[in-house]
Amino acid sequence: MIRANDPSLKSWVEVAPDSDFPIQNLPFGVCKMGNKRAVVVSAIGEYVIDLSVLAEHGFFDDIGFDMRVFEKETLNDFIAIGKEKTAMVRDRLSLVLDTDLDDWDASELEKYFLIPMSEVHMLMPLDIGDYTDFYSSIDHATNVGTMFRDPENALLPNWKHLPVGYHGRSSSIMVSGTPTIRPNGQQKPNDGPPVFGPCKLLDFELEMGFVVGRETQLGETVPVDQAEDFIFGMVILNDWSARDIQKWEYIPLGPFLAKNFQSTISPWVVTLDALQPFKVDGYKQTPAVLPYLKQSDLKNIDINLEVAIQPEGAAPTTVCRSNYKYMYWTMSQQLAHHTVNGCNVRVGDMYGSGTISGPEKSSYGSMLELSWKGTQPVLLDNGEERKFIKDMDTVIMHAYSEKDGVRVGFGECSSQVLPARTVV
Ligand code: MN
């Protein structure tokens, strides 16, 4: 077991039982405080931990890396020091914050490195070079296939043989809190020529993203059983989707403008290390997958996922409760497949899971499925109904793992939808 994951650890920093950030989490992010430069931070309870302050005072000296990685505007350089060293940083933080240890007494420095979250502004944590989105939830793929094709053959013939995906757009991935402008685009009414205007069927997609922590060279492949060595951690991802634009444009090359106007991620990257205790058996894959996708220890991660819709001036209504454990294809299989042709990956690249739906209707990860193509409106607590997302609605996603009294969470991935811009 990783020492920092020990459920019996307690911090001298007070952490509420429902906090996403106990001493067992220690995720990484980037923030700004007032007019000061951006710094790399971790989190505990209601505080961010300024790693540049701890570095300045020598807390990481023996680990052996360039401390300037904590003074960057993204996590990329920190992640690039390698998983062995980033794990040592997390372990050191755990020692510093552990009630029972005084080897790393930091009490005199407390006011310099612990800053209330309410006083900082979280930034986009990554410089994402490339973004790929998969389609790896069997319940989601089955629902979509049932709605748009044939309930008898909902999954296309390739689906159980390879993790289907497409190359997405990284420039428009934004951090939680950034508004989402309703896209304009072409839509094709059933009876008549295509029209242009604001998307009428704006949807969220509940996803998790994983972040590459180690680069490969062109021609190199990542073996499925070593893939976790190449993954730094995970974020919540809302892969905003314009269903009416998507329906008209996607043939034959797949998603394009229906997806690339914006995606939203949570500001905290939770390390794969912190998620180890929450591993569960993977989806039983039949038929057997090809040898390069065969994972000797097929595991998923138990991560509770929630989506709420908050109309302007009203309280949020939770419209979906799903779980990352419903994934058919694992992250390791996705990365092994992505590189099996020699495609290189770089630190900071992001891979979306695809919409994560579960078997129950309440666990469907998009409005498309929750409202079943708009035929069954979703009731909100304020009495309003939604088939898709309206202007000024805020879509809020949460994700957390929980076991043995420890809750390791991802914080919030939230974005308000603003009206479409006028295009002449
Ligand atoms: Mn997606």
GROMACS .gro file of C-alpha atoms and ligand atoms in nm:
model
  425
    1MET     CA    1   0.000   0.000   0.000
    2ILE     CA    2   0.111   0.357  -0.070
    3ARG     CA    3   0.181   0.514   0.270
    4ALA     CA    4  -0.002   0.838   0.186
    5ASN     CA    5  -0.319   0.634   0.114
    6ASP     CA    6  -0.341   0.485   0.464
    7PRO     CA    7  -0.705   0.535   0.578
    8SER     CA    8  -0.592   0.576   0.939
    9LEU     CA    9  -0.391   0.892   0.865
   10LYS     CA   10  -0.519   1.212   1.026
   11SER     CA   11  -0.405   1.562   0.953
   12TRP     CA   12  -0.356   1.847   1.198
   13VAL     CA   13  -0.549   2.053   0.944
   14GLU     CA   14  -0.918   2.018   1.016
   15VAL     CA   15  -1.098   1.839   0.732
   16ALA     CA   16  -1.478   1.806   0.723
   17PRO     CA   17  -1.604   1.447   0.675
   18ASP     CA   18  -1.765   1.534   0.342
   19SER     CA   19  -1.458   1.718   0.209
   20ASP     CA   20  -1.311   1.599  -0.121
   21PHE     CA   21  -0.962   1.673   0.007
   22PRO     CA   22  -0.858   1.465   0.310
   23ILE     CA   23  -0.491   1.388   0.377
   24GLN     CA   24  -0.532   1.071   0.165
   25ASN     CA   25  -0.602   1.273  -0.153
   26LEU     CA   26  -0.345   1.553  -0.202
   27PRO     CA   27  -0.428   1.635  -0.566
   28PHE     CA   28  -0.241   1.891  -0.776
   29GLY     CA   29  -0.357   2.213  -0.936
   30VAL     CA   30  -0.248   2.566  -1.023
   31CYS     CA   31  -0.385   2.887  -0.874
   32LYS     CA   32  -0.340   3.260  -0.852
   33MET     CA   33  -0.364   3.458  -0.531
   34GLY     CA   34  -0.444   3.823  -0.583
   35ASN     CA   35  -0.189   3.985  -0.812
   36LYS     CA   36   0.082   3.731  -0.738
   37ARG     CA   37   0.223   3.487  -0.993
   38ALA     CA   38   0.064   3.149  -1.054
   39VAL     CA   39   0.182   2.868  -0.825
   40VAL     CA   40   0.142   2.493  -0.815
   41VAL     CA   41  -0.070   2.385  -0.521
   42SER     CA   42  -0.216   2.082  -0.352
   43ALA     CA   43  -0.528   2.079  -0.135
   44ILE     CA   44  -0.636   1.974   0.211
   45GLY     CA   45  -0.979   2.048   0.357
   46GLU     CA   46  -1.065   2.409   0.283
   47TYR     CA   47  -0.706   2.509   0.204
   48VAL     CA   48  -0.468   2.504  -0.086
   49ILE     CA   49  -0.109   2.413  -0.009
   50ASP     CA   50   0.142   2.645  -0.178
   51LEU     CA   51   0.414   2.402  -0.284
   52SER     CA   52   0.651   2.683  -0.381
   53VAL     CA   53   0.667   2.794  -0.016
   54LEU     CA   54   0.747   2.443   0.106
   55ALA     CA   55   1.006   2.411  -0.171
   56GLU     CA   56   1.167   2.742  -0.071
   57HIS     CA   57   1.210   2.609   0.282
   58GLY     CA   58   1.380   2.292   0.165
   59PHE     CA   59   1.102   2.042   0.222
   60PHE     CA   60   1.163   1.869  -0.112
   61ASP     CA   61   1.542   1.916  -0.140
   62ASP     CA   62   1.632   1.547  -0.109
   63ILE     CA   63   1.392   1.442  -0.388
   64GLY     CA   64   1.612   1.604  -0.649
   65PHE     CA   65   1.432   1.812  -0.909
   66ASP     CA   66   1.420   2.172  -1.025
   67MET     CA   67   1.194   2.353  -0.773
   68ARG     CA   68   1.099   2.611  -1.036
   69VAL     CA   69   0.837   2.360  -1.157
   70PHE     CA   70   0.619   2.498  -0.873
   71GLU     CA   71   0.628   2.849  -1.019
   72LYS     CA   72   0.477   2.762  -1.355
   73GLU     CA   73   0.133   2.839  -1.493
   74THR     CA   74   0.055   2.471  -1.556
   75LEU     CA   75   0.140   2.134  -1.400
   76ASN     CA   76   0.318   2.006  -1.712
   77ASP     CA   77   0.677   2.066  -1.592
   78PHE     CA   78   0.598   1.922  -1.250
   79ILE     CA   79   0.438   1.613  -1.404
   80ALA     CA   80   0.740   1.576  -1.634
   81ILE     CA   81   0.978   1.519  -1.339
   82GLY     CA   82   0.834   1.168  -1.340
   83LYS     CA   83   0.591   0.965  -1.140
   84GLU     CA   84   0.849   0.839  -0.896
   85LYS     CA   85   0.932   1.195  -0.787
   86THR     CA   86   0.578   1.335  -0.797
   87ALA     CA   87   0.478   1.041  -0.576
   88MET     CA   88   0.759   1.139  -0.336
   89VAL     CA   89   0.626   1.497  -0.326
   90ARG     CA   90   0.278   1.366  -0.240
   91ASP     CA   91   0.428   1.138   0.023
   92ARG     CA   92   0.626   1.428   0.172
   93LEU     CA   93   0.311   1.641   0.190
   94SER     CA   94   0.142   1.359   0.372
   95LEU     CA   95   0.425   1.353   0.629
   96VAL     CA   96   0.412   1.730   0.673
   97LEU     CA   97   0.036   1.725   0.735
   98ASP     CA   98   0.025   1.408   0.947
   99THR     CA   99  -0.071   1.469   1.311
  100ASP     CA  100   0.147   1.187   1.442
  101LEU     CA  101   0.474   1.300   1.289
  102ASP     CA  102   0.702   1.583   1.383
  103ASP     CA  103   1.000   1.495   1.161
  104TRP     CA  104   0.870   1.746   0.912
  105ASP     CA  105   0.728   2.004   1.148
  106ALA     CA  106   0.590   2.288   0.942
  107SER     CA  107   0.377   2.457   1.208
  108GLU     CA  108   0.580   2.779   1.199
  109LEU     CA  109   0.526   2.806   0.827
  110GLU     CA  110   0.159   2.716   0.833
  111LYS     CA  111   0.032   3.066   0.760
  112TYR     CA  112   0.261   3.093   0.457
  113PHE     CA  113   0.177   2.769   0.279
  114LEU     CA  114  -0.187   2.707   0.381
  115ILE     CA  115  -0.417   2.950   0.202
  116PRO     CA  116  -0.798   2.938   0.226
  117MET     CA  117  -0.944   2.814  -0.103
  118SER     CA  118  -1.184   3.107  -0.094
  119GLU     CA  119  -0.887   3.344  -0.140
  120VAL     CA  120  -0.744   3.184  -0.453
  121HIS     CA  121  -0.848   3.158  -0.814
  122MET     CA  122  -0.793   2.814  -0.965
  123LEU     CA  123  -0.642   2.816  -1.315
  124MET     CA  124  -0.648   2.574  -1.607
  125PRO     CA  125  -0.408   2.315  -1.461
  126LEU     CA  126  -0.263   2.174  -1.782
  127ASP     CA  127  -0.121   2.274  -2.114
  128ILE     CA  128  -0.306   2.004  -2.309
  129GLY     CA  129  -0.123   1.934  -2.632
  130ASP     CA  130  -0.357   1.670  -2.766
  131TYR     CA  131  -0.701   1.556  -2.663
  132THR     CA  132  -0.869   1.232  -2.761
  133ASP     CA  133  -1.220   1.133  -2.663
  134PHE     CA  134  -1.324   0.770  -2.637
  135TYR     CA  135  -1.668   0.608  -2.642
  136SER     CA  136  -1.606   0.337  -2.385
  137SER     CA  137  -1.918   0.309  -2.170
  138ILE     CA  138  -2.124   0.013  -2.285
  139ASP     CA  139  -2.450   0.148  -2.145
  140HIS     CA  140  -2.399   0.483  -2.320
  141ALA     CA  141  -2.305   0.324  -2.653
  142THR     CA  142  -2.601   0.086  -2.624
  143ASN     CA  143  -2.843   0.371  -2.547
  144VAL     CA  144  -2.722   0.582  -2.839
  145GLY     CA  145  -2.727   0.283  -3.077
  146THR     CA  146  -3.079   0.196  -2.961
  147MET     CA  147  -3.207   0.551  -3.010
  148PHE     CA  148  -3.050   0.620  -3.350
  149ARG     CA  149  -3.011   0.279  -3.514
  150ASP     CA  150  -3.141  -0.057  -3.408
  151PRO     CA  151  -3.211  -0.184  -3.056
  152GLU     CA  152  -3.124  -0.537  -3.176
  153ASN     CA  153  -2.781  -0.428  -3.299
  154ALA     CA  154  -2.715  -0.127  -3.080
  155LEU     CA  155  -2.338  -0.179  -3.071
  156LEU     CA  156  -2.155  -0.157  -3.402
  157PRO     CA  157  -1.945  -0.466  -3.491
  158ASN     CA  158  -1.613  -0.306  -3.386
  159TRP     CA  159  -1.727  -0.183  -3.044
  160LYS     CA  160  -1.627  -0.481  -2.827
  161HIS     CA  161  -1.300  -0.529  -3.017
  162LEU     CA  162  -1.143  -0.185  -2.978
  163PRO     CA  163  -1.197   0.130  -2.772
  164VAL     CA  164  -1.361   0.358  -3.032
  165GLY     CA  165  -1.243   0.720  -3.017
  166TYR     CA  166  -1.184   1.041  -3.211
  167HIS     CA  167  -0.925   1.318  -3.198
  168GLY     CA  168  -1.077   1.618  -3.022
  169ARG     CA  169  -0.977   1.982  -2.986
  170SER     CA  170  -0.746   2.085  -2.701
  171SER     CA  171  -0.747   2.466  -2.749
  172SER     CA  172  -1.106   2.496  -2.628
  173ILE     CA  173  -1.071   2.290  -2.309
  174MET     CA  174  -1.139   2.532  -2.023
  175VAL     CA  175  -1.121   2.512  -1.646
  176SER     CA  176  -1.433   2.491  -1.429
  177GLY     CA  177  -1.596   2.832  -1.384
  178THR     CA  178  -1.541   2.939  -1.743
  179PRO     CA  179  -1.881   3.008  -1.906
  180THR     CA  180  -1.983   2.806  -2.211
  181ILE     CA  181  -2.117   3.008  -2.504
  182ARG     CA  182  -2.396   2.830  -2.688
  183PRO     CA  183  -2.256   2.739  -3.030
  184ASN     CA  184  -2.402   2.838  -3.363
  185GLY     CA  185  -2.402   2.596  -3.649
  186GLN     CA  186  -2.582   2.410  -3.922
  187GLN     CA  187  -2.884   2.202  -3.839
  188LYS     CA  188  -3.090   1.992  -4.074
  189PRO     CA  189  -3.467   1.988  -4.019
  190ASN     CA  190  -3.629   1.658  -4.119
  191ASP     CA  191  -3.827   1.832  -4.392
  192GLY     CA  192  -3.617   2.089  -4.572
  193PRO     CA  193  -3.269   2.223  -4.637
  194PRO     CA  194  -3.011   2.292  -4.364
  195VAL     CA  195  -3.050   2.606  -4.155
  196PHE     CA  196  -2.798   2.810  -3.954
  197GLY     CA  197  -2.844   2.936  -3.599
  198PRO     CA  198  -2.791   2.875  -3.228
  199CYS     CA  199  -2.779   2.510  -3.123
  200LYS     CA  200  -3.120   2.405  -2.990
  201LEU     CA  201  -3.012   2.074  -2.838
  202LEU     CA  202  -2.716   2.166  -2.615
  203ASP     CA  203  -2.608   1.876  -2.397
  204PHE     CA  204  -2.345   1.782  -2.140
  205GLU     CA  205  -2.147   1.459  -2.144
  206LEU     CA  206  -2.044   1.326  -1.804
  207GLU     CA  207  -1.688   1.201  -1.847
  208MET     CA  208  -1.360   1.153  -1.667
  209GLY     CA  209  -1.031   1.245  -1.833
  210PHE     CA  210  -0.689   1.098  -1.769
  211VAL     CA  211  -0.367   1.293  -1.808
  212VAL     CA  212  -0.048   1.153  -1.960
  213GLY     CA  213   0.251   1.172  -1.727
  214ARG     CA  214   0.530   1.032  -1.942
  215GLU     CA  215   0.601   1.086  -2.309
  216THR     CA  216   0.666   0.824  -2.572
  217GLN     CA  217   0.860   0.854  -2.896
  218LEU     CA  218   0.706   0.811  -3.239
  219GLY     CA  219   0.693   0.441  -3.320
  220GLU     CA  220   0.691   0.336  -2.954
  221THR     CA  221   0.392   0.155  -2.804
  222VAL     CA  222   0.263   0.148  -2.446
  223PRO     CA  223   0.200  -0.211  -2.334
  224VAL     CA  224  -0.138  -0.246  -2.166
  225ASP     CA  225   0.010  -0.378  -1.841
  226GLN     CA  226   0.253  -0.083  -1.818
  227ALA     CA  227   0.004   0.185  -1.917
  228GLU     CA  228  -0.051   0.313  -1.562
  229ASP     CA  229   0.316   0.416  -1.552
  230PHE     CA  230   0.228   0.664  -1.827
  231ILE     CA  231  -0.082   0.809  -1.655
  232PHE     CA  232  -0.039   1.087  -1.398
  233GLY     CA  233  -0.396   1.135  -1.280
  234MET     CA  234  -0.756   1.215  -1.358
  235VAL     CA  235  -0.997   1.508  -1.385
  236ILE     CA  236  -1.372   1.549  -1.429
  237LEU     CA  237  -1.459   1.632  -1.791
  238ASN     CA  238  -1.777   1.779  -1.933
  239ASP     CA  239  -1.761   1.716  -2.307
  240TRP     CA  240  -2.026   1.970  -2.412
  241SER     CA  241  -2.215   1.851  -2.719
  242ALA     CA  242  -2.447   2.020  -2.968
  243ARG     CA  243  -2.674   1.731  -3.063
  244ASP     CA  244  -2.849   1.898  -3.357
  245ILE     CA  245  -2.520   2.010  -3.513
  246GLN     CA  246  -2.369   1.667  -3.444
  247LYS     CA  247  -2.653   1.479  -3.614
  248TRP     CA  248  -2.608   1.664  -3.943
  249GLU     CA  249  -2.228   1.696  -3.960
  250TYR     CA  250  -2.092   1.369  -3.823
  251ILE     CA  251  -2.127   1.153  -4.133
  252PRO     CA  252  -1.882   1.014  -4.236
  253LEU     CA  253  -1.587   1.139  -4.024
  254GLY     CA  254  -1.739   1.177  -3.677
  255PRO     CA  255  -1.775   1.467  -3.433
  256PHE     CA  256  -1.649   1.810  -3.539
  257LEU     CA  257  -1.808   2.150  -3.456
  258ALA     CA  258  -2.066   1.981  -3.231
  259LYS     CA  259  -1.785   1.913  -2.984
  260ASN     CA  260  -1.498   2.157  -3.036
  261PHE     CA  261  -1.664   2.480  -2.915
  262GLN     CA  262  -1.575   2.397  -2.555
  263SER     CA  263  -1.506   2.124  -2.303
  264THR     CA  264  -1.479   2.188  -1.928
  265ILE     CA  265  -1.249   2.018  -1.677
  266SER     CA  266  -1.216   2.032  -1.299
  267PRO     CA  267  -0.914   2.228  -1.168
  268TRP     CA  268  -0.770   1.946  -0.957
  269VAL     CA  269  -0.578   1.652  -1.100
  270VAL     CA  270  -0.621   1.358  -0.861
  271THR     CA  271  -0.325   1.124  -0.890
  272LEU     CA  272  -0.369   0.766  -1.000
  273ASP     CA  273  -0.181   0.680  -0.679
  274ALA     CA  274  -0.456   0.834  -0.463
  275LEU     CA  275  -0.717   0.631  -0.652
  276GLN     CA  276  -0.547   0.292  -0.602
  277PRO     CA  277  -0.755   0.194  -0.294
  278PHE     CA  278  -1.077   0.232  -0.493
  279LYS     CA  279  -1.003  -0.023  -0.764
  280VAL     CA  280  -1.271  -0.282  -0.836
  281ASP     CA  281  -1.307  -0.565  -1.083
  282GLY     CA  282  -1.324  -0.458  -1.445
  283TYR     CA  283  -1.609  -0.524  -1.686
  284LYS     CA  284  -1.613  -0.887  -1.798
  285GLN     CA  285  -1.516  -0.850  -2.162
  286THR     CA  286  -1.666  -1.097  -2.409
  287PRO     CA  287  -1.565  -1.181  -2.671
  288ALA     CA  288  -1.203  -1.196  -2.557
  289VAL     CA  289  -1.000  -0.896  -2.669
  290LEU     CA  290  -0.690  -0.921  -2.888
  291PRO     CA  291  -0.366  -0.993  -2.700
  292TYR     CA  292  -0.236  -0.632  -2.707
  293LEU     CA  293  -0.553  -0.522  -2.522
  294LYS     CA  294  -0.556  -0.811  -2.276
  295GLN     CA  295  -0.499  -0.666  -1.930
  296SER     CA  296  -0.373  -0.924  -1.681
  297ASP     CA  297  -0.530  -0.738  -1.388
  298LEU     CA  298  -0.849  -0.597  -1.539
  299LYS     CA  299  -0.962  -0.331  -1.294
  300ASN     CA  300  -1.194  -0.034  -1.294
  301ILE     CA  301  -1.208   0.245  -1.039
  302ASP     CA  302  -1.510   0.304  -0.819
  303ILE     CA  303  -1.570   0.678  -0.865
  304ASN     CA  304  -1.917   0.816  -0.790
  305LEU     CA  305  -2.025   1.071  -1.048
  306GLU     CA  306  -2.303   1.328  -1.021
  307VAL     CA  307  -2.447   1.591  -1.251
  308ALA     CA  308  -2.669   1.877  -1.138
  309ILE     CA  309  -2.848   2.143  -1.341
  310GLN     CA  310  -2.887   2.482  -1.177
  311PRO     CA  311  -3.128   2.722  -1.349
  312GLU     CA  312  -3.049   3.089  -1.294
  313GLY     CA  313  -3.163   3.198  -0.948
  314ALA     CA  314  -3.267   2.849  -0.839
  315ALA     CA  315  -3.109   2.564  -0.646
  316PRO     CA  316  -2.929   2.286  -0.836
  317THR     CA  317  -3.114   1.961  -0.908
  318THR     CA  318  -2.910   1.640  -0.934
  319VAL     CA  319  -3.021   1.479  -1.260
  320CYS     CA  320  -2.771   1.193  -1.285
  321ARG     CA  321  -2.577   0.962  -1.054
  322SER     CA  322  -2.334   0.736  -1.236
  323ASN     CA  323  -1.999   0.566  -1.167
  324TYR     CA  324  -1.667   0.531  -1.347
  325LYS     CA  325  -1.674   0.157  -1.265
  326TYR     CA  326  -1.934   0.107  -1.543
  327MET     CA  327  -1.664   0.160  -1.809
  328TYR     CA  328  -1.621  -0.133  -2.048
  329TRP     CA  329  -1.272  -0.033  -2.163
  330THR     CA  330  -1.012   0.074  -1.905
  331MET     CA  331  -0.771   0.368  -1.926
  332SER     CA  332  -0.486   0.122  -1.975
  333GLN     CA  333  -0.660  -0.039  -2.271
  334GLN     CA  334  -0.739   0.302  -2.419
  335LEU     CA  335  -0.375   0.413  -2.397
  336ALA     CA  336  -0.243   0.080  -2.526
  337HIS     CA  337  -0.480   0.102  -2.821
  338HIS     CA  338  -0.398   0.468  -2.887
  339THR     CA  339  -0.025   0.392  -2.916
  340VAL     CA  340  -0.033   0.046  -3.075
  341ASN     CA  341   0.021   0.201  -3.419
  342GLY     CA  342   0.322   0.400  -3.295
  343CYS     CA  343   0.137   0.726  -3.224
  344ASN     CA  344   0.344   0.921  -2.970
  345VAL     CA  345   0.196   1.079  -2.656
  346ARG     CA  346   0.320   1.380  -2.459
  347VAL     CA  347   0.302   1.496  -2.099
  348GLY     CA  348  -0.026   1.678  -2.044
  349ASP     CA  349  -0.218   1.504  -2.321
  350MET     CA  350  -0.573   1.430  -2.214
  351TYR     CA  351  -0.797   1.130  -2.287
  352GLY     CA  352  -1.170   1.145  -2.228
  353SER     CA  353  -1.353   0.831  -2.119
  354GLY     CA  354  -1.660   0.897  -2.327
  355THR     CA  355  -1.996   0.962  -2.163
  356ILE     CA  356  -2.027   0.741  -1.856
  357SER     CA  357  -2.373   0.593  -1.825
  358GLY     CA  358  -2.477   0.312  -1.594
  359PRO     CA  359  -2.750   0.052  -1.633
  360GLU     CA  360  -3.024   0.254  -1.455
  361LYS     CA  361  -3.206   0.545  -1.618
  362SER     CA  362  -3.097   0.772  -1.332
  363SER     CA  363  -2.735   0.696  -1.418
  364TYR     CA  364  -2.743   0.812  -1.780
  365GLY     CA  365  -2.462   1.061  -1.840
  366SER     CA  366  -2.621   1.298  -2.093
  367MET     CA  367  -2.952   1.477  -2.147
  368LEU     CA  368  -2.982   1.291  -2.477
  369GLU     CA  369  -3.023   0.971  -2.278
  370LEU     CA  370  -3.194   1.114  -1.965
  371SER     CA  371  -3.468   1.273  -2.177
  372TRP     CA  372  -3.449   0.988  -2.429
  373LYS     CA  373  -3.394   1.211  -2.733
  374GLY     CA  374  -3.619   1.479  -2.587
  375THR     CA  375  -3.924   1.252  -2.548
  376GLN     CA  376  -3.912   1.233  -2.166
  377PRO     CA  377  -3.838   1.572  -2.007
  378VAL     CA  378  -3.639   1.579  -1.683
  379LEU     CA  379  -3.816   1.751  -1.392
  380LEU     CA  380  -3.615   2.003  -1.189
  381ASP     CA  381  -3.678   2.087  -0.822
  382ASN     CA  382  -3.815   2.432  -0.911
  383GLY     CA  383  -4.088   2.275  -1.125
  384GLU     CA  384  -3.924   2.349  -1.459
  385GLU     CA  385  -3.852   2.077  -1.712
  386ARG     CA  386  -3.544   2.022  -1.926
  387LYS     CA  387  -3.496   1.817  -2.239
  388PHE     CA  388  -3.162   1.982  -2.307
  389ILE     CA  389  -2.964   2.269  -2.150
  390LYS     CA  390  -3.105   2.623  -2.158
  391ASP     CA  391  -2.920   2.954  -2.162
  392MET     CA  392  -2.806   3.066  -1.813
  393ASP     CA  393  -2.827   2.709  -1.677
  394THR     CA  394  -2.517   2.600  -1.487
  395VAL     CA  395  -2.414   2.236  -1.525
  396ILE     CA  396  -2.226   2.111  -1.220
  397MET     CA  397  -2.038   1.781  -1.203
  398HIS     CA  398  -1.889   1.615  -0.897
  399ALA     CA  399  -1.681   1.299  -0.864
  400TYR     CA  400  -1.554   1.117  -0.557
  401SER     CA  401  -1.439   0.777  -0.440
  402GLU     CA  402  -1.532   0.656  -0.094
  403LYS     CA  403  -1.416   0.360   0.113
  404ASP     CA  404  -1.310   0.283   0.472
  405GLY     CA  405  -1.428   0.627   0.585
  406VAL     CA  406  -1.204   0.803   0.333
  407ARG     CA  407  -1.350   1.019   0.057
  408VAL     CA  408  -1.114   1.116  -0.223
  409GLY     CA  409  -1.285   1.371  -0.445
  410PHE     CA  410  -1.223   1.582  -0.750
  411GLY     CA  411  -1.389   1.909  -0.646
  412GLU     CA  412  -1.624   2.063  -0.896
  413CYS     CA  413  -1.651   2.089  -1.273
  414SER     CA  414  -1.902   2.365  -1.336
  415SER     CA  415  -1.993   2.596  -1.622
  416GLN     CA  416  -2.280   2.832  -1.700
  417VAL     CA  417  -2.427   2.841  -2.049
  418LEU     CA  418  -2.445   3.188  -2.204
  419PRO     CA  419  -2.659   3.281  -2.507
  420ALA     CA  420  -2.517   3.227  -2.855
  421ARG     CA  421  -2.329   3.517  -3.015
  422THR     CA  422  -2.489   3.679  -3.315
  423VAL     CA  423  -2.333   3.565  -3.641
  424VAL     CA  424  -2.429   3.752  -3.957
  425MN      MN  425  -1.765   1.273  -2.539
   0.00000   0.00000   0.00000
